Each structure stands twice: as structure tokens, then as C-alpha cells.
CSV table of C-alpha atoms and ligand atoms in Angstrom, one decimal:
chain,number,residue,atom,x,y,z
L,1,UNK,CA,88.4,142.1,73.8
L,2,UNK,CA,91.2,141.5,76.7
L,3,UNK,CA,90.4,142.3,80.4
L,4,UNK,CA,91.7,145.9,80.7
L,5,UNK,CA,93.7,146.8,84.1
L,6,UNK,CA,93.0,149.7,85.8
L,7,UNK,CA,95.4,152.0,87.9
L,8,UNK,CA,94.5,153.4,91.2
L,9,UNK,CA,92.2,156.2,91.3
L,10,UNK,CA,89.5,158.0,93.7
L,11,UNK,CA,86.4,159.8,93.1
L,12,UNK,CA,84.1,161.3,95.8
L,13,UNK,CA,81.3,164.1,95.7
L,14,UNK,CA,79.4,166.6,98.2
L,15,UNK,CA,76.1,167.8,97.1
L,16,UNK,CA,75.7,171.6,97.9
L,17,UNK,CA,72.3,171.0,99.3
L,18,UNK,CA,72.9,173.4,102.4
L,19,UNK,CA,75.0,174.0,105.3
L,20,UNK,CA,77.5,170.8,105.6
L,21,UNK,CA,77.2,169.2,108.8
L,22,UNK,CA,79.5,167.3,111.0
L,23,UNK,CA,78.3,163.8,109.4
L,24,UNK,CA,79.8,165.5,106.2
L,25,UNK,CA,83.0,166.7,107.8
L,26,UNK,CA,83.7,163.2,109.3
L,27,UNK,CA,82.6,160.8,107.2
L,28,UNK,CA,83.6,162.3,104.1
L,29,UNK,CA,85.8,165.9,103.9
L,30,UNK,CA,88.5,164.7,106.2
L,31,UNK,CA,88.9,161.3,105.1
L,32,UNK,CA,89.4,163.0,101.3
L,33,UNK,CA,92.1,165.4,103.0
L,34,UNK,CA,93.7,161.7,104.5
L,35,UNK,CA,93.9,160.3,101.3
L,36,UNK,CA,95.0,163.2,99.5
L,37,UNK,CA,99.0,162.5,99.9
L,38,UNK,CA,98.7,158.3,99.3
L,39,UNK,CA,100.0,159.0,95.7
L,40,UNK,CA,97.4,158.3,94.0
L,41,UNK,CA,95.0,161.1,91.9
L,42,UNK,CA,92.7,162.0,93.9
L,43,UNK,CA,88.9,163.7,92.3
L,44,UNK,CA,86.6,165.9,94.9
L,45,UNK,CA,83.8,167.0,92.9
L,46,UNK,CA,80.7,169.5,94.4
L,47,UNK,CA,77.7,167.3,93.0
L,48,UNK,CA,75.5,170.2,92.0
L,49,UNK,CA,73.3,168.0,89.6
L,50,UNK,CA,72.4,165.7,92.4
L,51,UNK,CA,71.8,168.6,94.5
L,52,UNK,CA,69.1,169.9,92.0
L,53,UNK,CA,67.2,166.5,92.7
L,54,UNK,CA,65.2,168.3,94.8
L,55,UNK,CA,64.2,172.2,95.0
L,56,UNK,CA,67.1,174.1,95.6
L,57,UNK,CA,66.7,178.1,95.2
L,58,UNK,CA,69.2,179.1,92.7
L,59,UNK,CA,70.7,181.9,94.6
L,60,UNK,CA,71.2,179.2,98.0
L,61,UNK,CA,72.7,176.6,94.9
L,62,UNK,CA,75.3,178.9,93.7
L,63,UNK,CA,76.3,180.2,97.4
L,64,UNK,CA,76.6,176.2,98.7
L,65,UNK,CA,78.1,175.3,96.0
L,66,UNK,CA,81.2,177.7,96.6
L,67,UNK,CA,81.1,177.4,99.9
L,68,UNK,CA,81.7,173.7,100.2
L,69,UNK,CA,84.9,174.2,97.3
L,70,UNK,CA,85.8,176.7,100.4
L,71,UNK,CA,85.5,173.7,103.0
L,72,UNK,CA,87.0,171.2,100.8
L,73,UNK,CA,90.1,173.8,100.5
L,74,UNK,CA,89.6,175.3,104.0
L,75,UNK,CA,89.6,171.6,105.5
L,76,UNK,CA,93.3,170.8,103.6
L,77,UNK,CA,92.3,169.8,100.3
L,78,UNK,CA,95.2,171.3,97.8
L,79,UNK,CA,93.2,172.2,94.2
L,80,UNK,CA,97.0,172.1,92.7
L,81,UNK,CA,96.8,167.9,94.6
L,82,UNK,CA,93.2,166.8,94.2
L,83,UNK,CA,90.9,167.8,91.3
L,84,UNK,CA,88.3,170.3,92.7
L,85,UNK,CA,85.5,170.6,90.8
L,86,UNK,CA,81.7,170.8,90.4
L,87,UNK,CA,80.0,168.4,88.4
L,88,UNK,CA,77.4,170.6,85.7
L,89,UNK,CA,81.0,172.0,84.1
L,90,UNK,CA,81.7,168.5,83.3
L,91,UNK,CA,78.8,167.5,80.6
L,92,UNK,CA,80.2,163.9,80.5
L,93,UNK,CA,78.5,162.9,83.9
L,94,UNK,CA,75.2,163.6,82.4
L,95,UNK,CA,75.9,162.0,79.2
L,96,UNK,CA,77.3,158.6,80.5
L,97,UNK,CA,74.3,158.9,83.0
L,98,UNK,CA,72.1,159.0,80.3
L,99,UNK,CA,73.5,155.6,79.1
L,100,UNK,CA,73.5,154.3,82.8
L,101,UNK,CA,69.7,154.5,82.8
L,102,UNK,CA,69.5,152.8,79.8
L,103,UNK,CA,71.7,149.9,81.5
L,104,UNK,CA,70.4,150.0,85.0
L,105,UNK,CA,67.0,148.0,85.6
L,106,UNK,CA,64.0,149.2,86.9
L,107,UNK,CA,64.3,146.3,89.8
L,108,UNK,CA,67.6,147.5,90.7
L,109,UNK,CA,66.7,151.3,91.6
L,110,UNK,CA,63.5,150.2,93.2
L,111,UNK,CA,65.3,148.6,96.1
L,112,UNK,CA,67.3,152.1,96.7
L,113,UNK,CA,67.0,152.2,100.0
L,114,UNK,CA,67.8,156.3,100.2
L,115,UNK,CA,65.4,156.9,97.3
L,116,UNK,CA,62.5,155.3,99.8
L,117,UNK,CA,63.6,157.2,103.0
L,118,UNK,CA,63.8,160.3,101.0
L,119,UNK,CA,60.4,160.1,99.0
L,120,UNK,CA,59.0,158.9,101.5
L,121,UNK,CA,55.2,158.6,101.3
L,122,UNK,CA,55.5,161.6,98.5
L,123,UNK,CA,57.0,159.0,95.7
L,124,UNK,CA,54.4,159.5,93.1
L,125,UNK,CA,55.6,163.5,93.7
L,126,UNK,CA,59.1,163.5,93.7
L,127,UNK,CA,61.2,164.5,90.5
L,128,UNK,CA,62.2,161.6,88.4
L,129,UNK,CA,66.3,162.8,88.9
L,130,UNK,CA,66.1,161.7,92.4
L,131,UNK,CA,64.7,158.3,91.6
L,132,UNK,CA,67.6,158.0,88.7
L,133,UNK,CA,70.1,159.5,91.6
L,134,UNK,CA,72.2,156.4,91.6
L,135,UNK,CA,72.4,155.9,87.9
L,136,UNK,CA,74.1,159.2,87.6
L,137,UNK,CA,76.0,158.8,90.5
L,138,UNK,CA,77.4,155.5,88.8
L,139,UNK,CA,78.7,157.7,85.5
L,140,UNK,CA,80.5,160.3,87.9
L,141,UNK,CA,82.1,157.7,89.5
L,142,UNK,CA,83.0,155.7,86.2
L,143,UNK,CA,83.1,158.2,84.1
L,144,UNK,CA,87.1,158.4,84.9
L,145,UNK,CA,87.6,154.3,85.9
L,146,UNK,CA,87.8,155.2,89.2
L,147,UNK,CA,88.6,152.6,91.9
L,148,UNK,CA,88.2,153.5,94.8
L,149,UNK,CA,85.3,155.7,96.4
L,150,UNK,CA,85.6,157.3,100.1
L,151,UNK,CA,81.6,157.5,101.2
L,152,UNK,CA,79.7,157.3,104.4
L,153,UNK,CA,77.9,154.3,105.5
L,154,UNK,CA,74.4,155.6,104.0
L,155,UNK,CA,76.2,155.6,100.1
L,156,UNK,CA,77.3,151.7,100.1
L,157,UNK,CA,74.0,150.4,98.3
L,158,UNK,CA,75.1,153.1,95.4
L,159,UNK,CA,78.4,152.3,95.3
L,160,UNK,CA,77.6,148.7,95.1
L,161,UNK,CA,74.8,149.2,92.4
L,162,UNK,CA,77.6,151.2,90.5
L,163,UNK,CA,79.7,147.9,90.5
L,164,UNK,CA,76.1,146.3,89.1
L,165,UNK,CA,76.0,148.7,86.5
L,166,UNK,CA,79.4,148.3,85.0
L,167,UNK,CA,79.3,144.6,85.1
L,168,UNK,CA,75.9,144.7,83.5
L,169,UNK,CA,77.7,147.3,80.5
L,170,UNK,CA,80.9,145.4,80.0
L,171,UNK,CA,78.8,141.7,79.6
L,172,UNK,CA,76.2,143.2,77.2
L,173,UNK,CA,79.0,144.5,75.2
L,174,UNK,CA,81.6,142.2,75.8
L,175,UNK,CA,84.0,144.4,77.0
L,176,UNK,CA,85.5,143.1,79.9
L,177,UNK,CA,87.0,145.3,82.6
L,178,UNK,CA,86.0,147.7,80.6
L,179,UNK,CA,84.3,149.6,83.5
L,180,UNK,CA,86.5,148.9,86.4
L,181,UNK,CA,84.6,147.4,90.0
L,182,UNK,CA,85.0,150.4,92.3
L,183,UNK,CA,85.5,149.8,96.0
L,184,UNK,CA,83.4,152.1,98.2
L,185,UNK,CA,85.8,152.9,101.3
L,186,UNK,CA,83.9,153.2,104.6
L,187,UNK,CA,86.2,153.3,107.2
L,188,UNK,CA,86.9,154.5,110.7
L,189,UNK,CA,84.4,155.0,113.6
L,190,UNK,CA,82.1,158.1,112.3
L,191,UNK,CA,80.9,156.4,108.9
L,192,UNK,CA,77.5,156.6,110.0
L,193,UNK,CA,77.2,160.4,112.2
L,194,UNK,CA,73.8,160.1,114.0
L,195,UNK,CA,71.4,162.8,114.2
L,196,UNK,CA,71.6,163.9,117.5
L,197,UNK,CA,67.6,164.0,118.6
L,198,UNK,CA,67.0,160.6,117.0
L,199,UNK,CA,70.4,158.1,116.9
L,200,UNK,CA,67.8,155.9,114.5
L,201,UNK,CA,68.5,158.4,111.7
L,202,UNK,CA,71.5,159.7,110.4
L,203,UNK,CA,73.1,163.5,110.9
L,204,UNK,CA,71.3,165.4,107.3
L,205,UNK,CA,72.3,168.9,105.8
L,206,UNK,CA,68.1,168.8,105.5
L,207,UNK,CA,66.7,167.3,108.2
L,208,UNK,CA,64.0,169.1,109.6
L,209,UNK,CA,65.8,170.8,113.1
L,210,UNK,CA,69.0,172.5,113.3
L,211,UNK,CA,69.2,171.2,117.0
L,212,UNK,CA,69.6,167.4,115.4
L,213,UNK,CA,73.0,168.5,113.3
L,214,UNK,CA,76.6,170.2,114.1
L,215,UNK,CA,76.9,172.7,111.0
L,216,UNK,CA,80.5,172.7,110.1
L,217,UNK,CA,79.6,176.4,110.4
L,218,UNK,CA,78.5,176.9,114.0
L,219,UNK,CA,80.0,178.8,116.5
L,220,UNK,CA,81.4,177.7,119.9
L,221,UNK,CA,78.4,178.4,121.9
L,222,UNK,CA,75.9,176.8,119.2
L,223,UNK,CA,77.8,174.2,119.3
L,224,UNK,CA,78.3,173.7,123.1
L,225,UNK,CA,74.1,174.3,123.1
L,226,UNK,CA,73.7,171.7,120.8
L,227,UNK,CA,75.8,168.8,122.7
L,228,UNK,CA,74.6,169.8,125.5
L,229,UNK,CA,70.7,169.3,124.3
L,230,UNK,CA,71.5,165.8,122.6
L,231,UNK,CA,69.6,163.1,123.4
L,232,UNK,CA,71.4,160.7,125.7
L,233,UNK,CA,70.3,158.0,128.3
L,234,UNK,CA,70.8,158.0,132.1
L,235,UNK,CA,73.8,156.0,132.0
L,236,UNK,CA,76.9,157.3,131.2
L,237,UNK,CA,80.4,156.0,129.8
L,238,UNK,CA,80.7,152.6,130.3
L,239,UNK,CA,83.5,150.8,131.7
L,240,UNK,CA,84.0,149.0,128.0
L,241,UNK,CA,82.6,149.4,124.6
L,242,UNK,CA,80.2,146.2,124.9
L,243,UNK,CA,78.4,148.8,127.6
L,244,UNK,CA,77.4,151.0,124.2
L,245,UNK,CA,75.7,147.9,122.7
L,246,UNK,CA,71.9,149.1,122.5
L,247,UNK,CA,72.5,152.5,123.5
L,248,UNK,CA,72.8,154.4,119.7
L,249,UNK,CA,72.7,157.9,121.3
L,250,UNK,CA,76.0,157.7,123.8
L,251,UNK,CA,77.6,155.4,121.0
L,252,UNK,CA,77.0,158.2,118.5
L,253,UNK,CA,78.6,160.6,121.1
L,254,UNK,CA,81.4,158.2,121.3
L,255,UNK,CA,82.0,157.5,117.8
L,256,UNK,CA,82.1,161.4,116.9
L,257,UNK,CA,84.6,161.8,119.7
L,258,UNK,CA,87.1,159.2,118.8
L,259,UNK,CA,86.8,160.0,115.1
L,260,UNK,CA,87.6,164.0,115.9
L,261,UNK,CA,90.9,163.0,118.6
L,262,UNK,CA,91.5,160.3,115.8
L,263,UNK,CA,91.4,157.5,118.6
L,264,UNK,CA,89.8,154.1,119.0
L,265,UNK,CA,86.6,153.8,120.7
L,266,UNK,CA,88.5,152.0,123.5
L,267,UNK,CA,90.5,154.6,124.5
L,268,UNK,CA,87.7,156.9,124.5
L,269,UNK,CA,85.9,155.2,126.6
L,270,UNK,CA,89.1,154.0,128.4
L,271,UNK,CA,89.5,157.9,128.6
L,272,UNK,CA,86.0,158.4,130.2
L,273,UNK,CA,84.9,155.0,132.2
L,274,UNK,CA,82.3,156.1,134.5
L,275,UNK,CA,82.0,159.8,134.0
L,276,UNK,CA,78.9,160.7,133.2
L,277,UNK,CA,77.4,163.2,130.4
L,278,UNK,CA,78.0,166.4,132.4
L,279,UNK,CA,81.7,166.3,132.1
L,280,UNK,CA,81.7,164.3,128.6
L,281,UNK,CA,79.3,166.4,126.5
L,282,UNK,CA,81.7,169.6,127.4
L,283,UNK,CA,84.8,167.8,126.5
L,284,UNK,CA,82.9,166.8,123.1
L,285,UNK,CA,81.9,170.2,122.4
L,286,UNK,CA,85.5,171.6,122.9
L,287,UNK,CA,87.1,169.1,120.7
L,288,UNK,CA,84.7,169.7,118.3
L,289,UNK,CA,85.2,173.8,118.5
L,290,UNK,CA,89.0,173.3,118.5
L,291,UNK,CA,88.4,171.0,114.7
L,292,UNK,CA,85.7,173.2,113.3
L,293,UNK,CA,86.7,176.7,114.4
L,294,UNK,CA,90.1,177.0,111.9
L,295,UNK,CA,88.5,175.2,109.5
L,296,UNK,CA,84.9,177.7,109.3
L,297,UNK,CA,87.2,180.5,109.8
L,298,UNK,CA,89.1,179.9,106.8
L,299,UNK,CA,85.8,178.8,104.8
L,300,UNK,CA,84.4,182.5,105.8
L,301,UNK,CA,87.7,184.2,104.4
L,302,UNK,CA,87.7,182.0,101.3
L,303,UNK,CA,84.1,182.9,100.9
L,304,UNK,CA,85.1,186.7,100.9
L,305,UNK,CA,86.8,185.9,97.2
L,306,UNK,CA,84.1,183.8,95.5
L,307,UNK,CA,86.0,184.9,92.1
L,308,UNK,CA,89.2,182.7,93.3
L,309,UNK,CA,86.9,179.3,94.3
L,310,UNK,CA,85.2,179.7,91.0
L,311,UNK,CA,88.5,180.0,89.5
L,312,UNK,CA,89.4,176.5,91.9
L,313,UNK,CA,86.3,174.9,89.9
L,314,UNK,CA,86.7,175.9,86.8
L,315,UNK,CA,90.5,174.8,86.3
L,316,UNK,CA,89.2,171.7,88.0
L,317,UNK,CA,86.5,171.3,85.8
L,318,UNK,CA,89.3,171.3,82.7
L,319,UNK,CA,91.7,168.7,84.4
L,320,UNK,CA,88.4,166.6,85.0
L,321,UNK,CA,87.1,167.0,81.8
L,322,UNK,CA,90.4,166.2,80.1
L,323,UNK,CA,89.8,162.4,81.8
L,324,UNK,CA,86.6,161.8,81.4
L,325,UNK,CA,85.7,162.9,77.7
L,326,UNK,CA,88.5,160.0,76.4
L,327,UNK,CA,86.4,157.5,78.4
L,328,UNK,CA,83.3,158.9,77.3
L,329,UNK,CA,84.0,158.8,73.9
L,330,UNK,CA,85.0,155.4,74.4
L,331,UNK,CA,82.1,154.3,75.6
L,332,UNK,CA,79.8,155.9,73.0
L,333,UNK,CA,81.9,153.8,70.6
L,334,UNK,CA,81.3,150.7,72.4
L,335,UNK,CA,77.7,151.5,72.3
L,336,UNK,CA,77.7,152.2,68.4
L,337,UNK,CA,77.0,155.8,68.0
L,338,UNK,CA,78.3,157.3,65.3
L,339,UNK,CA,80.9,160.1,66.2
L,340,UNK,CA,82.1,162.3,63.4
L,341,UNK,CA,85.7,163.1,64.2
B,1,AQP,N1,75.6,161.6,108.9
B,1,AQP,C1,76.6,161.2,108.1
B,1,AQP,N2,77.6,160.4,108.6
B,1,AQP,C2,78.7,160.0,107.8
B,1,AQP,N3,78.8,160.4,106.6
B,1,AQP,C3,77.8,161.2,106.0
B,1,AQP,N4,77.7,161.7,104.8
B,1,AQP,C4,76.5,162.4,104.8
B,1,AQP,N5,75.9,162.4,106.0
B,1,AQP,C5,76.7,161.6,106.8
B,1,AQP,C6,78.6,161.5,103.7
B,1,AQP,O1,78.9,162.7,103.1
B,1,AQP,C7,79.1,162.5,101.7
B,1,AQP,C8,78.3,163.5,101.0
B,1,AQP,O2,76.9,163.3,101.2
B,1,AQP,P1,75.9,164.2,100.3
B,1,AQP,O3,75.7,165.5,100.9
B,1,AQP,O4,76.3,164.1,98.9
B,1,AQP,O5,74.6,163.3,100.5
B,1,AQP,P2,73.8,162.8,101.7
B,1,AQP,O6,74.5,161.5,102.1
B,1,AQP,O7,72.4,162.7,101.3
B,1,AQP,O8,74.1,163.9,102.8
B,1,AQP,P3,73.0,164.7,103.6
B,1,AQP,O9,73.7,165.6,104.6
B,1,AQP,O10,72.0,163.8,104.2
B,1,AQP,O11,72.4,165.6,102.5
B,1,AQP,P4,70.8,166.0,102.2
B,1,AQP,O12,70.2,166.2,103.6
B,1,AQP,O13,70.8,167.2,101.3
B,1,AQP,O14,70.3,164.8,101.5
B,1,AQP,C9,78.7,161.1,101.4
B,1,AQP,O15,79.9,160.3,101.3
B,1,AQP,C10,77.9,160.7,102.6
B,1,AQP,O16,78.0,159.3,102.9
């Protein structure tokens, strides 16, 4: 078979897991509303079947679920644009995850680093879904040939095991380029959002304390509180970036505030040489009311008309489904099952 090409063409998910935070927002919503006008087709889905890795109650699933299509469209993501959808109204995901975990290799999923942080020392408890996570999240992102996949700095390994997986399919059944090699695109200065008690772990819908996350959600005063509280050394804004080397707490401060002015860490710390936390944490916290406060505002009318963002999923779901059940199809032919047509 001759090496097929493949256009252009991004896939990213959210899981609806709970309140989206500020690591979210800035390392992947608004970098899906900056590529949204590069030409290229652009897919946002709501990853509901990764969500249901672990417990979620199925009253909080259905209300997270619309409410990040609301944050997707509240943030400047155009359903009529990119395709807005949620994953369990497109059954292909599943079924080309199904033959994902028969490609994958035991080996492979045991060095997932966010399966060990997340079981933690609870593996032999956890629900098999969360260990076969990546496998699925391979067949979402294949599952249209996409190319290119905007994450955070935590999704790399899965992105990269997705590449694994599609070389591994298009060898055993000599169909090269079958499967294209996405790219996972990490860029920009808040790839990796820190929480803010502990800069040694990243900013999580579930982490245990709301004081360790900025919920796209809060208000002004929450988050002015929560700034205020972060964890930060006695030093304050160095003269020049080196000065951040070793100190994760004020570089996470940093990063968030040049990726919300859009600026380089230099100038931000150009901006602030020698002031010291008690005039940068109150700067912070108004930037980060001035993003956040038209965004939530428009998520809470949006969420006044759940009828409309299920309407936004389900004609998403069709244009999605119109893509992927061509390649499925395909690939269940490659495979050798037997389709009656
Ligand atoms: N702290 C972060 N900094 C930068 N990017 C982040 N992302 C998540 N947290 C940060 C990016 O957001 C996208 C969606 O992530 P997800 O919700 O599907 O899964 P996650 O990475 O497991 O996010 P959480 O908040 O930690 O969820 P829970 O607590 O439910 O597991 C991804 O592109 C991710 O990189």
C-alpha cells in the first residue's frame, strides 16, 4: 500500500471532571480559541468517557459536561468554526479504542506516568478505564487522522504513545501512513499551571483544596483571596528570569502572568524587577479578574439555556461523526472484520 498524506487537522478534549481551572483555561481553552481562525478544521470535544474513569455522580457529569461546551463557546470558540462536541455521542472513539488496546502493549501503558500519579498507591483499586486512558485517548485523536494536538505539558507522554500506537498499527498491517504521527503542540509560557500550595504539582480540577486552584468560575474576591494566600518565597521579582531558576512558586506566578497579558516572561519581569509580592500578587489577581470575569459571566448565561449547548453538542457530534465513521470503517477493514454493507 502507498504512504497516504495527510491534511492539516486538530483534535483536543476537556474532561468534565469538575470546575475547570485556570491550568485548563491557559494551557488548553485559549490556545484552542488561538488556533481556531489558522484555516485549518479545528475539533474541541468534552471527553465525558475519560471523565467516567473515575467516580463521577451522574447529575455533577451531565452539569460539567455542559458547562465546559459553555466555556469552550463563552471563551470564543464558534460551534459554526470548530466542531463542539462530547465524545459518548460519537461511538467510534470507543470502538477504535477497543482496537487500540488490542495494539498497545502492556509495557507501554505501564510507564504512563499520569496513570501512576493518579492511582497512586490505590492501583490494584482503580477502574481498569483509567489504566487503558491513553489507549482511548489515541482512537479520539486518530479516529479523524488528526495532526496536530494542542495539550498541556502533563499530556505529552500520551500524545507520544498515540504516535507509538499508530506506528505499531500501520507496520503490523502494512499500511503505511495509514495512521498519521500527530504532533502534540505545547507551547507558550503556562503549559504547565502549578498548583498554587505546592509548585511541585500541577493546578487539578481534583486536587484535594480549592485554595491550590483558580476556578475559571471564581469571583473577584475569591480570586484576589486565593493569590494572595499562594505560596511564594521571601524574595520577590528578580531583576532577570535566571533569578526564577529554583524558585517554582514565583516562576509559576510569573508564567500565569505573562501567559494572561500574552507577554514574554522578560517583560514581565522587566515590568516588575524588584517589586515584591505585595504589589505583584494584586496586579495578578486583577489581570486574572479582568480575563475570567466576561468569560464566567457568559458561561453562567449560556448555562441558563442548557437546551441550546446540548443542541451545540449534538450537531457537533453529527459533523464529528460524519469524519470519523469513514475512518473507522476503514480500519475495521484493515483489520479483517467482516462488515456487511
Ligand atoms: N495545570 C495545568 N496547566 C496547563 N495545562 C493543563 N491542563 C490541565 N491542567 C493543566 C490541560 O487541560 C487539558 C484538559 O485536561 P483534562 O481535564 O482533560 O485532564 P487533566 O490534565 O487530568 O486535567 P485536570 O484538571 O488535572 O483534571 P482532573 O483533576 O480531573 O484529572 C489538557 O490539555 C491538559 O494538558
Amino acid at each position: 500500500m502507498t504512504e497516504q498524506t495527510h491534511t492539516k487537522r486538530v483534535f483536543s478534549g476537556i474532561k468534565p471532571s469538575g470546575g475547570l481551572t485556570l491550568g485548563n483555561y491557559l494551557g488548553a481553552i485559549k490556545r484552542f480559541v488561538d488556533t481556531q481562525d489558522s484555516g485549518v478544521e479545528t475539533l474541541y470535544c468534552v471527553v465525558d468517557l475519560h471523565a467516567i474513569t473515575v467516580w463521577q455522580d451522574p447529575a455533577q457529569l451531565r452539569y460539567a459536561t455542559r458547562e465546559l461546551v459553555a466555556a469552550y463557546v463563552a471563551a470564543g470558540l464558534d460551534p459554526a468554526k470548530s466542531i463542539l462536541f462530547n465524545q459518548s455521542q460519537v461511538s467510534a472513539h470507543a470502538e477504535l479504542g477497543w482496537l487500540f488496546n488490542c495494539v498497545a502493549r502492556m509495557g507501554w501503558m505501564n510507564r504512563m506516568t499520569q496513570f501512576k500519579d493518579k492511582a497512586g498507591k490505590n492501583a490494584e483499586k482503580v477502574s481498569l478505564g483509567l489504566y487503558a486512558y491513553p489507549s482511548l485517548m489515541a482512537a479520539d485523536i486518530l479516529v479523524y487522522h488528526a495532526t496536530h494536538v494542542p495539550v498541556g505539558e502533563d499530556q505529552k507522554q500520551h500524545v507520544e504513545l498515540t504516535r507509538d500506537i499508530a506506528a505499531k498499527f500501520n507496520n503490523d498491517f502494512g499500511v503505511p501512513g495509514f495512521f498519521p504521527m500527530p504532533e502534540p503542540v505545547i507551547e507558550g509560557p503556562a503549559t504547565r499551571v502549578m498548583n498554587l500550595r505546592d509548585a511541585t504539582k500541577k493546578m487539578s480540577k481534583s486536587g484535594e483544596s480549592d485554595m491550590e486552584r483558580i476556578n475559571m468560575t471564581d469571583d473577584a474576591e475569591t480570586i484576589a483571596k486565593k493569590f494572595k494566600k499562594a505560596r511564594t518565597d521571601p524574595d520577590g521579582i528578580p531583576g532577570e528570569v535566571k533569578g526564577l531558576d529554583g524558585r517554582p512558586e514565583a516562576r509559576n506566578l510569573v508564567d500565569i502572568y505573562a501567559a494572561l497579558s500574552a507577554q514574554s516572561v522578560e517583560a514581565v519581569v522587566a515590568e516588575y524587577a524588584g517589586a515584591g509580592w505585595g504589589a505583584f500578587k494584586p496586579a495578578l489577581a486583577e489581570l486574572a479578574v479582568a480575563k475570567l470575569a466576561p468569560i464566567s459571566t457568559e458561561m453562567a448565561r449560556l448555562m441558563q439555556a442548557p437546551d441550546e449547548l446540548d443542541r451545540i453538542l449534538g450537531q457537533g457530534a453529527e459533523r464529528a461523526a460524519a469524519i470519523a465513521t469513514p475512518n473507522l470503517h476503514k480500519a475495521y477493514d484493515i483489520v479483517g472484520f467482516v462488515r456487511s454493507r
